Amino acid sequence: MECVIYDKGSGRSELVECELPDEACRLVLKHLRGLNDDEFAWVRLVDPSEDELVQLAEELGLHPLAVEDAVHARQRPKREWFGDVLVIALKTLWYVEDETAVETGEMMVFAGPRCVLTVRHGAVDPCAEAARRLASDPDMLRHGPWAVLHAVLDVVVDAYSDAAGKVRAALNRLEDQVFSTSRVDHTASIYSLKREVREFRDAVQPLVPVVQALLSGPGGEQRQTKIGPYLRDVADHLHRTDIEVRTLDELLNSVLDAQQARVGTWQNDDMRRISAWAAIFAIPTMVAGVYGMNFEHMPELGWTYGYPLAVTLMATASGLLYRAFRRNGWL
């Protein structure tokens, strides 16, 4: 557990950190109760227990349903108001290049008048980068808890954009493989990447209306004149990433169709080759079959050059067919 106390006017910050959960809760609650009008707190939790979160929830006035969602996670991105506390659920996301996979985590943000509580599940921590950005731009702290909310959203959306670029690069490599001269079936790889993109969409698409609603919900007019421009910038970036992810999904459909078309073409090529060779071998089979019927009265049976003539006929006819099939691209 970590708690940072910010001063809106001076930009000063004080970190409260403790390894023991019970002692950390006591220290954090003590600092929260001692905040003055110019101060606000940011409490950061990672995979908290229900008891640990309930202690803070009672002090911050958090709704029990929101606390339950934060503990158990697995929430769709959403926005809810519980009194004067704004609750936002969102998904963190990162791309693992070695596995060509999109991994996701979850985060709940509770933004009240004088405190922000973030609850994270997953390996990637956007709070560390958000805290660094706030430290490098103390003027943002005049917006109070909304500055923390903006910083977290900004980091998460930037991560979305970065992951979308890496997925685009993976798709470009897959396209090059599909349209190469090698006859390798990439259907499994395409389908796997398509599943990752769908998981990407599940994180990005529901968050778009959530961020847009921040400018029009309770207190929206006030935010329009204060932190509104920053939130609109996040909304624009998120909207652009949403369009990019939708485009990637559509491109994967096209690549999958192209792969299936190529597989069909390969099968047709194989069938033409098989048919061509079957036709070539049919002529010797036919001639040999005719001369193997052993009738007593057949032309050329007693002729000295009958056998060489039959072999020559077989070879000539087969050669002419082979040349015709080669010229037509069947062989």
PDB file of C-alpha atoms in Angstrom, residues 67-274:
ATOM      1  CA  VAL A  67     -15.754  -2.225  -2.949  1.00  0.00           C
ATOM      2  CA  GLU A  68     -16.902  -5.715  -3.950  1.00  0.00           C
ATOM      3  CA  ASP A  69     -16.145  -4.953  -7.613  1.00  0.00           C
ATOM      4  CA  ALA A  70     -12.691  -3.660  -6.700  1.00  0.00           C
ATOM      5  CA  VAL A  71     -11.799  -6.777  -4.714  1.00  0.00           C
ATOM      6  CA  HIS A  72     -13.046  -9.390  -7.178  1.00  0.00           C
ATOM      7  CA  ALA A  73     -12.211  -7.463 -10.378  1.00  0.00           C
ATOM      8  CA  ARG A  74     -13.357  -8.903 -13.748  1.00  0.00           C
ATOM      9  CA  GLN A  75     -15.326  -5.756 -14.504  1.00  0.00           C
ATOM     10  CA  ARG A  76     -16.221  -4.265 -17.845  1.00  0.00           C
ATOM     11  CA  PRO A  77     -14.967  -0.651 -18.233  1.00  0.00           C
ATOM     12  CA  LYS A  78     -17.660   1.540 -16.697  1.00  0.00           C
ATOM     13  CA  ARG A  79     -18.368   4.762 -14.806  1.00  0.00           C
ATOM     14  CA  GLU A  80     -20.617   5.199 -11.794  1.00  0.00           C
ATOM     15  CA  TRP A  81     -21.328   7.914  -9.253  1.00  0.00           C
ATOM     16  CA  PHE A  82     -21.873   7.004  -5.587  1.00  0.00           C
ATOM     17  CA  GLY A  83     -22.721  10.319  -3.981  1.00  0.00           C
ATOM     18  CA  ASP A  84     -19.771  12.618  -4.599  1.00  0.00           C
ATOM     19  CA  VAL A  85     -17.407   9.722  -5.362  1.00  0.00           C
ATOM     20  CA  LEU A  86     -16.761   8.861  -8.990  1.00  0.00           C
ATOM     21  CA  VAL A  87     -15.911   5.194  -9.646  1.00  0.00           C
ATOM     22  CA  ILE A  88     -14.263   4.173 -12.900  1.00  0.00           C
ATOM     23  CA  ALA A  89     -13.358   0.620 -13.866  1.00  0.00           C
ATOM     24  CA  LEU A  90     -10.891   0.181 -16.703  1.00  0.00           C
ATOM     25  CA  LYS A  91      -8.501  -2.370 -18.126  1.00  0.00           C
ATOM     26  CA  THR A  92      -4.747  -2.022 -18.269  1.00  0.00           C
ATOM     27  CA  LEU A  93      -3.162  -3.539 -21.345  1.00  0.00           C
ATOM     28  CA  TRP A  94       0.266  -4.444 -22.674  1.00  0.00           C
ATOM     29  CA  TYR A  95       1.666  -6.401 -25.618  1.00  0.00           C
ATOM     30  CA  VAL A  96       4.007  -9.382 -25.194  1.00  0.00           C
ATOM     31  CA  GLU A  97       6.050  -9.584 -28.393  1.00  0.00           C
ATOM     32  CA  ASP A  98       7.621 -13.006 -27.697  1.00  0.00           C
ATOM     33  CA  GLU A  99       4.168 -14.584 -27.446  1.00  0.00           C
ATOM     34  CA  THR A 100       2.377 -12.239 -29.892  1.00  0.00           C
ATOM     35  CA  ALA A 101      -0.215 -11.773 -27.173  1.00  0.00           C
ATOM     36  CA  VAL A 102      -2.186  -8.918 -25.633  1.00  0.00           C
ATOM     37  CA  GLU A 103      -2.265  -9.213 -21.843  1.00  0.00           C
ATOM     38  CA  THR A 104      -4.755  -7.306 -19.715  1.00  0.00           C
ATOM     39  CA  GLY A 105      -5.135  -6.289 -16.100  1.00  0.00           C
ATOM     40  CA  GLU A 106      -7.774  -4.272 -14.276  1.00  0.00           C
ATOM     41  CA  MET A 107      -7.963  -1.098 -12.244  1.00  0.00           C
ATOM     42  CA  MET A 108     -10.646   0.640 -10.215  1.00  0.00           C
ATOM     43  CA  VAL A 109     -10.342   4.369  -9.584  1.00  0.00           C
ATOM     44  CA  PHE A 110     -12.322   5.998  -6.773  1.00  0.00           C
ATOM     45  CA  ALA A 111     -12.149   9.793  -7.077  1.00  0.00           C
ATOM     46  CA  GLY A 112     -13.654  11.768  -4.201  1.00  0.00           C
ATOM     47  CA  PRO A 113     -13.452  15.441  -3.232  1.00  0.00           C
ATOM     48  CA  ARG A 114     -10.238  15.031  -1.206  1.00  0.00           C
ATOM     49  CA  CYS A 115      -8.927  11.559  -1.996  1.00  0.00           C
ATOM     50  CA  VAL A 116      -8.271   9.189  -4.888  1.00  0.00           C
ATOM     51  CA  LEU A 117      -8.082   5.445  -4.339  1.00  0.00           C
ATOM     52  CA  THR A 118      -6.720   3.176  -7.070  1.00  0.00           C
ATOM     53  CA  VAL A 119      -6.993  -0.602  -6.873  1.00  0.00           C
ATOM     54  CA  ARG A 120      -4.882  -2.519  -9.371  1.00  0.00           C
ATOM     55  CA  HIS A 121      -4.946  -6.139 -10.522  1.00  0.00           C
ATOM     56  CA  GLY A 122      -2.286  -7.239 -13.007  1.00  0.00           C
ATOM     57  CA  ALA A 123       1.431  -7.050 -13.699  1.00  0.00           C
ATOM     58  CA  VAL A 124       1.605  -3.573 -15.258  1.00  0.00           C
ATOM     59  CA  ASP A 125       1.401  -0.560 -12.938  1.00  0.00           C
ATOM     60  CA  PRO A 126       0.242   2.659 -14.663  1.00  0.00           C
ATOM     61  CA  CYS A 127       0.221   4.462 -11.313  1.00  0.00           C
ATOM     62  CA  ALA A 128       4.014   4.703 -11.181  1.00  0.00           C
ATOM     63  CA  GLU A 129       4.173   6.532 -14.520  1.00  0.00           C
ATOM     64  CA  ALA A 130       1.149   8.659 -13.581  1.00  0.00           C
ATOM     65  CA  ALA A 131       2.865   9.712 -10.346  1.00  0.00           C
ATOM     66  CA  ARG A 132       6.031  10.575 -12.281  1.00  0.00           C
ATOM     67  CA  ARG A 133       4.045  12.784 -14.673  1.00  0.00           C
ATOM     68  CA  LEU A 134       2.361  14.580 -11.786  1.00  0.00           C
ATOM     69  CA  ALA A 135       5.735  15.142 -10.144  1.00  0.00           C
ATOM     70  CA  SER A 136       7.091  16.671 -13.363  1.00  0.00           C
ATOM     71  CA  ASP A 137       4.063  18.971 -13.760  1.00  0.00           C
ATOM     72  CA  PRO A 138       3.060  20.314 -10.298  1.00  0.00           C
ATOM     73  CA  ASP A 139       0.674  22.839 -11.873  1.00  0.00           C
ATOM     74  CA  MET A 140      -1.704  19.955 -12.626  1.00  0.00           C
ATOM     75  CA  LEU A 141      -2.160  19.403  -8.901  1.00  0.00           C
ATOM     76  CA  ARG A 142      -4.373  22.495  -8.674  1.00  0.00           C
ATOM     77  CA  HIS A 143      -7.118  20.331 -10.168  1.00  0.00           C
ATOM     78  CA  GLY A 144      -7.024  18.121  -7.091  1.00  0.00           C
ATOM     79  CA  PRO A 145      -8.098  14.456  -7.372  1.00  0.00           C
ATOM     80  CA  TRP A 146      -9.080  15.053 -11.001  1.00  0.00           C
ATOM     81  CA  ALA A 147      -5.391  15.551 -11.785  1.00  0.00           C
ATOM     82  CA  VAL A 148      -4.681  12.006 -10.559  1.00  0.00           C
ATOM     83  CA  LEU A 149      -7.631  10.624 -12.531  1.00  0.00           C
ATOM     84  CA  HIS A 150      -6.409  12.364 -15.683  1.00  0.00           C
ATOM     85  CA  ALA A 151      -2.831  11.134 -15.181  1.00  0.00           C
ATOM     86  CA  VAL A 152      -3.958   7.518 -14.745  1.00  0.00           C
ATOM     87  CA  LEU A 153      -6.256   7.652 -17.775  1.00  0.00           C
ATOM     88  CA  ASP A 154      -3.549   9.321 -19.848  1.00  0.00           C
ATOM     89  CA  VAL A 155      -1.001   6.599 -19.019  1.00  0.00           C
ATOM     90  CA  VAL A 156      -3.486   3.791 -19.706  1.00  0.00           C
ATOM     91  CA  VAL A 157      -4.570   5.282 -23.039  1.00  0.00           C
ATOM     92  CA  ASP A 158      -0.932   5.851 -24.065  1.00  0.00           C
ATOM     93  CA  ALA A 159      -0.310   2.167 -23.320  1.00  0.00           C
ATOM     94  CA  TYR A 160      -3.259   1.300 -25.557  1.00  0.00           C
ATOM     95  CA  SER A 161      -1.747   3.345 -28.379  1.00  0.00           C
ATOM     96  CA  ASP A 162       1.667   1.724 -27.934  1.00  0.00           C
ATOM     97  CA  ALA A 163       0.140  -1.774 -27.928  1.00  0.00           C
ATOM     98  CA  ALA A 164      -1.903  -0.954 -31.049  1.00  0.00           C
ATOM     99  CA  GLY A 165       1.299   0.008 -32.867  1.00  0.00           C
ATOM    100  CA  LYS A 166       2.932  -3.288 -31.920  1.00  0.00           C
ATOM    101  CA  VAL A 167      -0.128  -5.281 -32.987  1.00  0.00           C
ATOM    102  CA  ARG A 168      -0.076  -3.386 -36.296  1.00  0.00           C
ATOM    103  CA  ALA A 169       3.591  -4.395 -36.777  1.00  0.00           C
ATOM    104  CA  ALA A 170       2.717  -8.043 -36.006  1.00  0.00           C
ATOM    105  CA  LEU A 171      -0.126  -7.863 -38.533  1.00  0.00           C
ATOM    106  CA  ASN A 172       2.199  -6.426 -41.191  1.00  0.00           C
ATOM    107  CA  ARG A 173       4.632  -9.302 -40.645  1.00  0.00           C
ATOM    108  CA  LEU A 174       1.767 -11.767 -40.892  1.00  0.00           C
ATOM    109  CA  GLU A 175       0.578 -10.180 -44.143  1.00  0.00           C
ATOM    110  CA  ASP A 176       4.070 -10.512 -45.632  1.00  0.00           C
ATOM    111  CA  GLN A 177       4.094 -14.205 -44.704  1.00  0.00           C
ATOM    112  CA  VAL A 178       0.638 -14.835 -46.128  1.00  0.00           C
ATOM    113  CA  PHE A 179       1.479 -13.230 -49.473  1.00  0.00           C
ATOM    114  CA  SER A 180       4.969 -14.713 -49.735  1.00  0.00           C
ATOM    115  CA  THR A 181       5.835 -17.452 -52.215  1.00  0.00           C
ATOM    116  CA  SER A 182       6.109 -20.108 -49.502  1.00  0.00           C
ATOM    117  CA  ARG A 183       3.196 -22.495 -49.186  1.00  0.00           C
ATOM    118  CA  VAL A 184       2.673 -22.297 -45.425  1.00  0.00           C
ATOM    119  CA  ASP A 185      -0.787 -22.200 -43.876  1.00  0.00           C
ATOM    120  CA  HIS A 186      -0.883 -19.269 -41.406  1.00  0.00           C
ATOM    121  CA  THR A 187      -4.560 -19.678 -40.486  1.00  0.00           C
ATOM    122  CA  ALA A 188      -3.782 -20.600 -36.865  1.00  0.00           C
ATOM    123  CA  SER A 189      -1.509 -17.548 -36.421  1.00  0.00           C
ATOM    124  CA  ILE A 190      -4.120 -15.236 -37.950  1.00  0.00           C
ATOM    125  CA  TYR A 191      -6.873 -16.587 -35.750  1.00  0.00           C
ATOM    126  CA  SER A 192      -4.671 -16.303 -32.657  1.00  0.00           C
ATOM    127  CA  LEU A 193      -3.867 -12.661 -33.404  1.00  0.00           C
ATOM    128  CA  LYS A 194      -7.547 -12.001 -34.122  1.00  0.00           C
ATOM    129  CA  ARG A 195      -8.449 -13.275 -30.666  1.00  0.00           C
ATOM    130  CA  GLU A 196      -5.880 -10.928 -29.135  1.00  0.00           C
ATOM    131  CA  VAL A 197      -7.335  -7.998 -31.085  1.00  0.00           C
ATOM    132  CA  ARG A 198     -10.813  -8.886 -29.858  1.00  0.00           C
ATOM    133  CA  GLU A 199      -9.499  -8.804 -26.295  1.00  0.00           C
ATOM    134  CA  PHE A 200      -7.974  -5.420 -27.154  1.00  0.00           C
ATOM    135  CA  ARG A 201     -11.383  -4.201 -28.363  1.00  0.00           C
ATOM    136  CA  ASP A 202     -13.026  -5.388 -25.154  1.00  0.00           C
ATOM    137  CA  ALA A 203     -10.685  -3.081 -23.232  1.00  0.00           C
ATOM    138  CA  VAL A 204     -10.809  -0.028 -25.488  1.00  0.00           C
ATOM    139  CA  GLN A 205     -14.307   0.158 -26.940  1.00  0.00           C
ATOM    140  CA  PRO A 206     -16.316   0.306 -23.656  1.00  0.00           C
ATOM    141  CA  LEU A 207     -13.922   2.907 -22.250  1.00  0.00           C
ATOM    142  CA  VAL A 208     -14.669   5.443 -25.014  1.00  0.00           C
ATOM    143  CA  PRO A 209     -18.120   6.478 -23.716  1.00  0.00           C
ATOM    144  CA  VAL A 210     -16.798   6.394 -20.148  1.00  0.00           C
ATOM    145  CA  VAL A 211     -14.137   9.018 -20.877  1.00  0.00           C
ATOM    146  CA  GLN A 212     -16.481  11.110 -23.008  1.00  0.00           C
ATOM    147  CA  ALA A 213     -19.056  11.118 -20.209  1.00  0.00           C
ATOM    148  CA  LEU A 214     -16.534  12.655 -17.802  1.00  0.00           C
ATOM    149  CA  LEU A 215     -17.066  15.977 -19.589  1.00  0.00           C
ATOM    150  CA  SER A 216     -20.846  15.845 -19.454  1.00  0.00           C
ATOM    151  CA  GLY A 217     -21.616  14.171 -16.132  1.00  0.00           C
ATOM    152  CA  PRO A 218     -22.179  15.877 -12.772  1.00  0.00           C
ATOM    153  CA  GLY A 219     -19.955  18.953 -12.608  1.00  0.00           C
ATOM    154  CA  GLY A 220     -19.216  18.713 -16.321  1.00  0.00           C
ATOM    155  CA  GLU A 221     -19.543  22.447 -16.930  1.00  0.00           C
ATOM    156  CA  GLN A 222     -16.970  23.186 -14.267  1.00  0.00           C
ATOM    157  CA  ARG A 223     -14.583  20.625 -15.689  1.00  0.00           C
ATOM    158  CA  GLN A 224     -15.013  22.107 -19.158  1.00  0.00           C
ATOM    159  CA  THR A 225     -13.298  25.282 -17.950  1.00  0.00           C
ATOM    160  CA  LYS A 226     -10.678  23.631 -15.745  1.00  0.00           C
ATOM    161  CA  ILE A 227      -9.381  20.149 -16.520  1.00  0.00           C
ATOM    162  CA  GLY A 228     -11.723  19.687 -19.493  1.00  0.00           C
ATOM    163  CA  PRO A 229      -9.059  20.320 -22.187  1.00  0.00           C
ATOM    164  CA  TYR A 230      -6.858  17.591 -20.684  1.00  0.00           C
ATOM    165  CA  LEU A 231      -9.732  15.114 -20.553  1.00  0.00           C
ATOM    166  CA  ARG A 232     -10.692  15.950 -24.142  1.00  0.00           C
ATOM    167  CA  ASP A 233      -7.115  15.218 -25.179  1.00  0.00           C
ATOM    168  CA  VAL A 234      -7.334  11.791 -23.529  1.00  0.00           C
ATOM    169  CA  ALA A 235     -10.718  11.194 -25.183  1.00  0.00           C
ATOM    170  CA  ASP A 236      -9.261  12.099 -28.600  1.00  0.00           C
ATOM    171  CA  HIS A 237      -6.333   9.699 -28.164  1.00  0.00           C
ATOM    172  CA  LEU A 238      -8.655   6.957 -26.988  1.00  0.00           C
ATOM    173  CA  HIS A 239     -11.005   7.512 -29.924  1.00  0.00           C
ATOM    174  CA  ARG A 240      -8.086   7.308 -32.356  1.00  0.00           C
ATOM    175  CA  THR A 241      -6.900   4.069 -30.743  1.00  0.00           C
ATOM    176  CA  ASP A 242     -10.430   2.658 -30.898  1.00  0.00           C
ATOM    177  CA  ILE A 243     -10.539   3.354 -34.641  1.00  0.00           C
ATOM    178  CA  GLU A 244      -7.104   1.748 -35.041  1.00  0.00           C
ATOM    179  CA  VAL A 245      -8.191  -1.411 -33.211  1.00  0.00           C
ATOM    180  CA  ARG A 246     -11.373  -1.672 -35.284  1.00  0.00           C
ATOM    181  CA  THR A 247      -9.251  -1.304 -38.429  1.00  0.00           C
ATOM    182  CA  LEU A 248      -6.894  -4.040 -37.245  1.00  0.00           C
ATOM    183  CA  ASP A 249      -9.848  -6.342 -36.658  1.00  0.00           C
ATOM    184  CA  GLU A 250     -11.171  -5.687 -40.158  1.00  0.00           C
ATOM    185  CA  LEU A 251      -7.730  -6.159 -41.710  1.00  0.00           C
ATOM    186  CA  LEU A 252      -7.376  -9.484 -39.929  1.00  0.00           C
ATOM    187  CA  ASN A 253     -10.679 -10.572 -41.473  1.00  0.00           C
ATOM    188  CA  SER A 254      -9.282  -9.648 -44.893  1.00  0.00           C
ATOM    189  CA  VAL A 255      -5.986 -11.431 -44.242  1.00  0.00           C
ATOM    190  CA  LEU A 256      -7.862 -14.523 -43.068  1.00  0.00           C
ATOM    191  CA  ASP A 257      -9.989 -14.465 -46.241  1.00  0.00           C
ATOM    192  CA  ALA A 258      -6.833 -14.055 -48.338  1.00  0.00           C
ATOM    193  CA  GLN A 259      -5.213 -17.003 -46.550  1.00  0.00           C
ATOM    194  CA  GLN A 260      -8.257 -19.175 -47.185  1.00  0.00           C
ATOM    195  CA  ALA A 261      -8.264 -18.099 -50.831  1.00  0.00           C
ATOM    196  CA  ARG A 262      -4.579 -19.003 -51.146  1.00  0.00           C
ATOM    197  CA  VAL A 263      -5.191 -22.402 -49.553  1.00  0.00           C
ATOM    198  CA  GLY A 264      -7.983 -22.957 -52.085  1.00  0.00           C
ATOM    199  CA  THR A 265      -5.635 -21.932 -54.884  1.00  0.00           C
ATOM    200  CA  TRP A 266      -2.968 -24.341 -53.648  1.00  0.00           C
ATOM    201  CA  GLN A 267      -5.525 -27.151 -53.594  1.00  0.00           C
ATOM    202  CA  ASN A 268      -6.631 -26.305 -57.127  1.00  0.00           C
ATOM    203  CA  ASP A 269      -2.994 -26.299 -58.264  1.00  0.00           C
ATOM    204  CA  ASP A 270      -2.477 -29.697 -56.682  1.00  0.00           C
ATOM    205  CA  MET A 271      -5.603 -31.066 -58.320  1.00  0.00           C
ATOM    206  CA  ARG A 272      -4.477 -29.755 -61.738  1.00  0.00           C
ATOM    207  CA  ARG A 273      -1.064 -31.374 -61.336  1.00  0.00           C
ATOM    208  CA  ILE A 274      -2.632 -34.646 -60.290  1.00  0.00           C
TER     209      ILE A 274
END
